Structures are given as structure tokens and as C-alpha cells.
Amino acid sequence: AQSVAQPEDQVNVAEGNPLTVKCTYSVSGNPYLFWYVQYPNRGLQFLLKYITGDNLVKGSYGFEAEFNKSQTSFHLKKPSALVSDSALYFCAVRDIDQGGKLIFGQGTELSVKP
Amino acid sequence: EPEVTQTPSHQVTQMGQEVILRCVPISNHLYFYWYRQILGQKVEFLVSFYNNEISEKSEIFDDQFSVERPDGSNFTLKIRSTKLEDSAMYFCASSVTRSTDTQYFGPGTRLTVL
């Protein structure tokens, strides 16, 4: 069965510092991996995805993620955090065997302090 | 930019009542999904829908739940007899395919069952 894990419930970063939000995955075939962000009382906004190709994927708002097959990880990164990046971040894997549902991690609360 | 819309944004109902949550997916998308997020928890898959039939459903999606695409644009989730534990944020999502394409999410409907 497909699954993702986000080992940190919360990540605290000072504004201007680099940030990393961790995600590991377990899949039976090729991994189709996604990151979404959720601001308070809002829906899920797509940030980026890895399907194939370059291991470093660039996405919205200056975020990027590194796919590492040997470590089965897909960590989200940003070189310089902004206070406005504070939100809940979800890693997800697409289960393409049937209907293509997304399987989400438990989420990581990112807090960026000035 | 096309987006998924959902109505209402907030629904309050009494236990045992029927509710219908409505979604308008992105117009050229073919795969439709419902997810829910209980407060403070991760996003959980409920059901996927393609070609006017359910392609996959989770164990949460029992006989009290149903989905329908009554016309060419709307996609609805019905809960026949709501329970207290149905209180959650319900998200609709859509995508072109069930594999590599991004799933785009609506803003959600917050369902409160009293």
C-alpha cells in the first residue's frame, strides 16, 4: 500500500533562514509525489509535484523539493523563509491503481517568526 | 485561472438530517474526488468518480454517503443521515487524469453537525 509520512508535526524557522519540511514515502511502483499548502480556513493549494525527470523540482512561491529515491524522501525546501510562509504543509502520493486518489501525510505546521 | 468551487462554505445541520454539498469542478477535468479533514487531522480520501460512476471509495464512504454528477458541471456529495462525527471540512477536487496531473482543490465546505 502507498503511504507518506511527515515526521515533524511542527517546524519553526526564523525569517530569512532556509526551511525544510520532511516527507518520506512508501510506494509499490513509480512514485507520483505532491506538496500542498493549507492556510488557515482555506483549501489546499498545489505547490509542486514530482513525476519523473530531474530530482530537484521547483514550484510556486519559491519552494522546491528534492526527490531522493534511495532514501525514499521528498523534502520540501525554501532558501529564505518568509513570515507569510507560515501554514500547514501536506505531502501526498498519488495512488494510480484505481481512481487516482491522493494519500496524504499528517501535515507539518510551519511557523516562520520575524 | 479556472478553479474548483464549492457551496456552501459552511453548513450547520442537526444530527439525522440530510445534507448535500455541492462542487463545480474545473470544466475540462474528468476525475472528481471528495476528501474530508476532521479538525486538526490529516486529509482523508472519501471517493473518486469517473465516467459517471464511482471508481474507488474508502471505508469511510458507507451507505450514508452518495455522490452524483446531476448535470455537466455539478458534482455533489450527499450524507443521508448525518452523525456528530461527520463534522469536518469537506473538500472537492478534480483532475484531468488519474495519474500525473495535479488535483486541484476547492475551498471546502465546513460541515457542523449538532
CSV table of C-alpha atoms in Angstrom, one decimal:
chain,number,residue,atom,x,y,z
A,1,ALA,CA,0.0,0.0,0.0
A,2,GLN,CA,1.1,3.5,-0.7
A,3,SER,CA,1.8,5.8,2.2
A,4,VAL,CA,3.6,9.0,3.1
A,5,ALA,CA,5.0,10.2,6.5
A,6,GLN,CA,5.8,13.6,7.7
A,7,PRO,CA,7.9,13.0,10.8
A,8,GLU,CA,7.6,16.6,12.2
A,9,ASP,CA,4.3,18.0,13.5
A,10,GLN,CA,5.8,21.4,13.6
A,11,VAL,CA,8.8,23.3,12.1
A,12,ASN,CA,9.9,26.6,13.5
A,13,VAL,CA,12.2,28.9,11.4
A,14,ALA,CA,13.4,32.4,11.6
A,15,GLU,CA,12.5,34.7,8.7
A,16,GLY,CA,15.3,34.7,6.1
A,17,ASN,CA,16.6,31.3,7.1
A,18,PRO,CA,16.3,28.2,4.9
A,19,LEU,CA,13.5,25.9,5.7
A,20,THR,CA,13.0,22.2,5.2
A,21,VAL,CA,9.8,20.2,5.7
A,22,LYS,CA,10.4,16.5,5.6
A,23,CYS,CA,8.4,13.8,3.8
A,24,THR,CA,9.2,10.1,3.3
A,25,TYR,CA,7.1,7.8,1.1
A,26,SER,CA,6.4,4.1,0.5
A,27,VAL,CA,5.1,3.0,-2.8
A,28,SER,CA,5.0,-0.2,-4.8
A,29,GLY,CA,5.7,1.4,-8.2
A,30,ASN,CA,6.8,4.7,-9.6
A,31,PRO,CA,6.1,7.5,-7.0
A,32,TYR,CA,4.0,10.4,-8.0
A,33,LEU,CA,4.6,12.9,-5.2
A,34,PHE,CA,2.9,16.2,-4.4
A,35,TRP,CA,3.2,19.1,-1.9
A,36,TYR,CA,0.2,21.2,-0.9
A,37,VAL,CA,-0.1,24.1,1.4
A,38,GLN,CA,-3.1,25.0,3.5
A,39,TYR,CA,-3.6,28.4,5.0
A,40,PRO,CA,-6.0,28.9,8.0
A,41,ASN,CA,-9.6,28.2,7.0
A,42,ARG,CA,-8.6,27.8,3.4
A,43,GLY,CA,-8.5,24.9,0.9
A,44,LEU,CA,-5.4,23.0,-0.3
A,45,GLN,CA,-3.2,24.9,-2.7
A,46,PHE,CA,-0.9,22.9,-5.0
A,47,LEU,CA,2.8,23.8,-4.6
A,48,LEU,CA,4.7,21.3,-6.7
A,49,LYS,CA,5.0,17.7,-7.9
A,50,TYR,CA,7.5,15.1,-8.9
A,51,ILE,CA,6.5,12.7,-11.7
A,52,THR,CA,9.8,11.9,-13.4
A,53,GLY,CA,13.0,13.6,-14.5
A,54,ASP,CA,15.1,16.0,-12.5
A,55,ASN,CA,15.2,15.2,-8.8
A,56,LEU,CA,15.0,18.9,-7.9
A,57,VAL,CA,11.5,20.2,-8.6
A,58,LYS,CA,10.7,23.9,-8.5
A,59,GLY,CA,7.3,25.1,-7.6
A,60,SER,CA,5.2,28.1,-6.5
A,61,TYR,CA,6.3,30.8,-4.1
A,62,GLY,CA,10.0,29.9,-4.3
A,63,PHE,CA,9.5,26.4,-3.0
A,64,GLU,CA,11.4,23.4,-4.3
A,65,ALA,CA,11.6,19.8,-3.4
A,66,GLU,CA,14.2,17.2,-3.7
A,67,PHE,CA,13.3,13.7,-4.7
A,68,ASN,CA,15.7,11.1,-3.3
A,69,LYS,CA,14.9,7.5,-4.4
A,70,SER,CA,17.5,5.8,-2.3
A,71,GLN,CA,16.2,7.5,0.9
A,72,THR,CA,12.5,7.4,-0.3
A,73,SER,CA,12.2,11.1,0.6
A,74,PHE,CA,10.7,14.2,-1.0
A,75,HIS,CA,11.6,17.0,1.3
A,76,LEU,CA,10.2,20.5,0.7
A,77,LYS,CA,12.7,23.4,0.8
A,78,LYS,CA,13.0,27.1,0.5
A,79,PRO,CA,16.2,29.0,0.7
A,80,SER,CA,14.8,32.0,2.6
A,81,ALA,CA,11.7,31.7,4.6
A,82,LEU,CA,9.0,34.5,4.8
A,83,VAL,CA,6.6,35.1,7.7
A,84,SER,CA,3.8,34.6,5.1
A,85,ASP,CA,5.0,31.0,4.5
A,86,SER,CA,3.5,30.1,7.9
A,87,ALA,CA,0.9,27.5,7.1
A,88,LEU,CA,0.2,23.8,7.2
A,89,TYR,CA,2.0,21.7,4.6
A,90,PHE,CA,0.9,18.3,3.3
A,91,CYS,CA,2.9,15.8,1.4
A,92,ALA,CA,0.9,13.4,-0.7
A,93,VAL,CA,1.4,10.4,-3.0
A,94,ARG,CA,-0.9,9.6,-5.9
A,95,ASP,CA,-2.4,6.1,-5.9
A,96,ILE,CA,-2.9,5.5,-9.7
A,97,ASP,CA,-4.0,1.9,-9.4
A,98,GLN,CA,-7.7,2.7,-9.2
A,99,GLY,CA,-9.2,6.2,-9.1
A,100,GLY,CA,-6.0,8.2,-8.6
A,101,LYS,CA,-6.7,9.3,-5.1
A,102,LEU,CA,-4.1,11.3,-3.1
A,103,ILE,CA,-2.8,9.8,0.1
A,104,PHE,CA,-1.8,12.5,2.5
A,105,GLY,CA,0.7,12.7,5.3
A,106,GLN,CA,-0.4,14.0,8.6
A,107,GLY,CA,0.8,17.5,7.8
A,108,THR,CA,3.5,19.8,9.2
A,109,GLU,CA,2.8,23.1,10.7
A,110,LEU,CA,5.4,25.6,9.6
A,111,SER,CA,5.9,28.7,11.7
A,112,VAL,CA,8.2,31.5,10.5
A,113,LYS,CA,9.0,34.1,13.0
A,114,PRO,CA,10.3,37.6,12.2
B,1,GLU,CA,-7.4,30.8,-14.0
B,2,PRO,CA,-10.0,28.0,-13.7
B,3,GLU,CA,-10.8,26.9,-10.2
B,4,VAL,CA,-12.9,24.4,-8.3
B,5,THR,CA,-15.8,26.0,-6.4
B,6,GLN,CA,-17.8,24.6,-3.5
B,7,THR,CA,-21.1,25.7,-1.9
B,8,PRO,CA,-22.0,26.3,0.8
B,9,SER,CA,-18.8,27.4,2.6
B,10,HIS,CA,-20.4,26.5,5.9
B,11,GLN,CA,-23.3,24.2,6.7
B,12,VAL,CA,-24.8,23.7,10.1
B,13,THR,CA,-27.3,20.8,10.5
B,14,GLN,CA,-29.0,18.7,13.1
B,15,MET,CA,-28.0,15.1,13.7
B,16,GLY,CA,-30.0,12.8,11.5
B,17,GLN,CA,-30.7,15.4,8.8
B,18,GLU,CA,-29.6,15.0,5.2
B,19,VAL,CA,-27.1,17.4,3.7
B,20,ILE,CA,-25.9,17.9,0.1
B,21,LEU,CA,-22.5,19.5,-0.5
B,22,ARG,CA,-22.0,20.9,-4.0
B,23,CYS,CA,-18.9,21.3,-6.1
B,24,VAL,CA,-18.2,22.6,-9.6
B,25,PRO,CA,-15.0,21.0,-10.9
B,26,ILE,CA,-12.8,22.6,-13.5
B,27,SER,CA,-14.6,22.2,-16.8
B,28,ASN,CA,-12.2,20.0,-18.8
B,29,HIS,CA,-11.4,17.7,-15.9
B,30,LEU,CA,-12.6,14.1,-16.0
B,31,TYR,CA,-11.8,12.8,-12.5
B,32,PHE,CA,-13.6,14.0,-9.4
B,33,TYR,CA,-12.9,13.4,-5.7
B,34,TRP,CA,-14.2,14.1,-2.3
B,35,TYR,CA,-12.0,14.3,0.8
B,36,ARG,CA,-12.6,15.3,4.3
B,37,GLN,CA,-10.5,16.8,7.1
B,38,ILE,CA,-11.6,16.5,10.7
B,39,LEU,CA,-10.3,19.5,12.7
B,40,GLY,CA,-6.6,19.1,13.4
B,41,GLN,CA,-6.3,15.9,11.4
B,42,LYS,CA,-5.0,14.9,8.1
B,43,VAL,CA,-6.9,15.0,4.8
B,44,GLU,CA,-8.7,11.7,4.2
B,45,PHE,CA,-10.0,10.3,0.9
B,46,LEU,CA,-13.7,9.6,0.6
B,47,VAL,CA,-14.5,8.7,-3.0
B,48,SER,CA,-13.3,9.1,-6.6
B,49,PHE,CA,-15.7,9.4,-9.6
B,50,TYR,CA,-15.1,9.0,-13.3
B,51,ASN,CA,-17.3,8.4,-16.3
B,52,ASN,CA,-20.4,8.8,-14.1
B,53,GLU,CA,-19.6,6.1,-11.7
B,54,ILE,CA,-17.6,5.6,-8.5
B,55,SER,CA,-14.1,4.3,-9.3
B,56,GLU,CA,-13.0,3.9,-5.7
B,57,LYS,CA,-14.3,4.6,-2.2
B,58,SER,CA,-12.8,4.4,1.3
B,59,GLU,CA,-14.2,2.6,4.3
B,60,ILE,CA,-15.5,6.0,5.5
B,61,PHE,CA,-17.8,6.2,2.5
B,62,ASP,CA,-20.5,3.9,3.8
B,63,ASP,CA,-24.2,3.6,2.8
B,64,GLN,CA,-25.0,7.0,4.3
B,65,PHE,CA,-22.9,8.7,1.6
B,66,SER,CA,-23.6,9.1,-2.1
B,67,VAL,CA,-22.2,11.1,-5.0
B,68,GLU,CA,-23.8,12.3,-8.1
B,69,ARG,CA,-23.0,14.3,-11.2
B,70,PRO,CA,-26.5,15.5,-12.0
B,71,ASP,CA,-25.5,17.7,-15.0
B,72,GLY,CA,-22.4,18.6,-16.9
B,73,SER,CA,-21.0,20.8,-14.3
B,74,ASN,CA,-22.0,19.9,-10.7
B,75,PHE,CA,-20.6,17.2,-8.5
B,76,THR,CA,-22.5,16.6,-5.3
B,77,LEU,CA,-21.9,14.7,-2.0
B,78,LYS,CA,-24.9,13.7,-0.1
B,79,ILE,CA,-25.0,12.5,3.5
B,80,ARG,CA,-28.4,10.9,4.2
B,81,SER,CA,-28.5,10.9,8.0
B,82,THR,CA,-25.7,13.0,9.5
B,83,LYS,CA,-23.9,12.0,12.6
B,84,LEU,CA,-21.9,14.1,15.0
B,85,GLU,CA,-18.7,12.5,13.7
B,86,ASP,CA,-19.4,13.7,10.2
B,87,SER,CA,-18.5,17.2,11.4
B,88,ALA,CA,-15.4,18.1,9.2
B,89,MET,CA,-14.2,20.2,6.3
B,90,TYR,CA,-15.2,18.5,3.0
B,91,PHE,CA,-13.0,19.2,0.0
B,92,CYS,CA,-13.8,18.6,-3.6
B,93,ALA,CA,-11.0,18.1,-6.1
B,94,SER,CA,-10.7,17.4,-9.8
B,95,SER,CA,-8.0,16.5,-12.3
B,96,VAL,CA,-7.7,15.7,-16.0
B,97,THR,CA,-6.2,12.2,-15.5
B,98,ARG,CA,-5.8,9.9,-12.5
B,99,SER,CA,-2.0,9.7,-12.6
B,100,THR,CA,0.4,12.5,-13.4
B,101,ASP,CA,-2.0,15.5,-13.5
B,102,THR,CA,-2.4,17.8,-10.5
B,103,GLN,CA,-5.6,17.5,-8.4
B,104,TYR,CA,-7.0,21.0,-7.8
B,105,PHE,CA,-9.0,21.5,-4.6
B,106,GLY,CA,-11.9,23.7,-3.9
B,107,PRO,CA,-12.0,25.9,-0.8
B,108,GLY,CA,-14.0,23.4,1.2
B,109,THR,CA,-17.4,23.2,3.0
B,110,ARG,CA,-17.2,23.2,6.8
B,111,LEU,CA,-20.0,20.9,8.0
B,112,THR,CA,-21.1,21.2,11.6
B,113,VAL,CA,-23.5,18.5,12.9
B,114,LEU,CA,-25.2,19.5,16.2
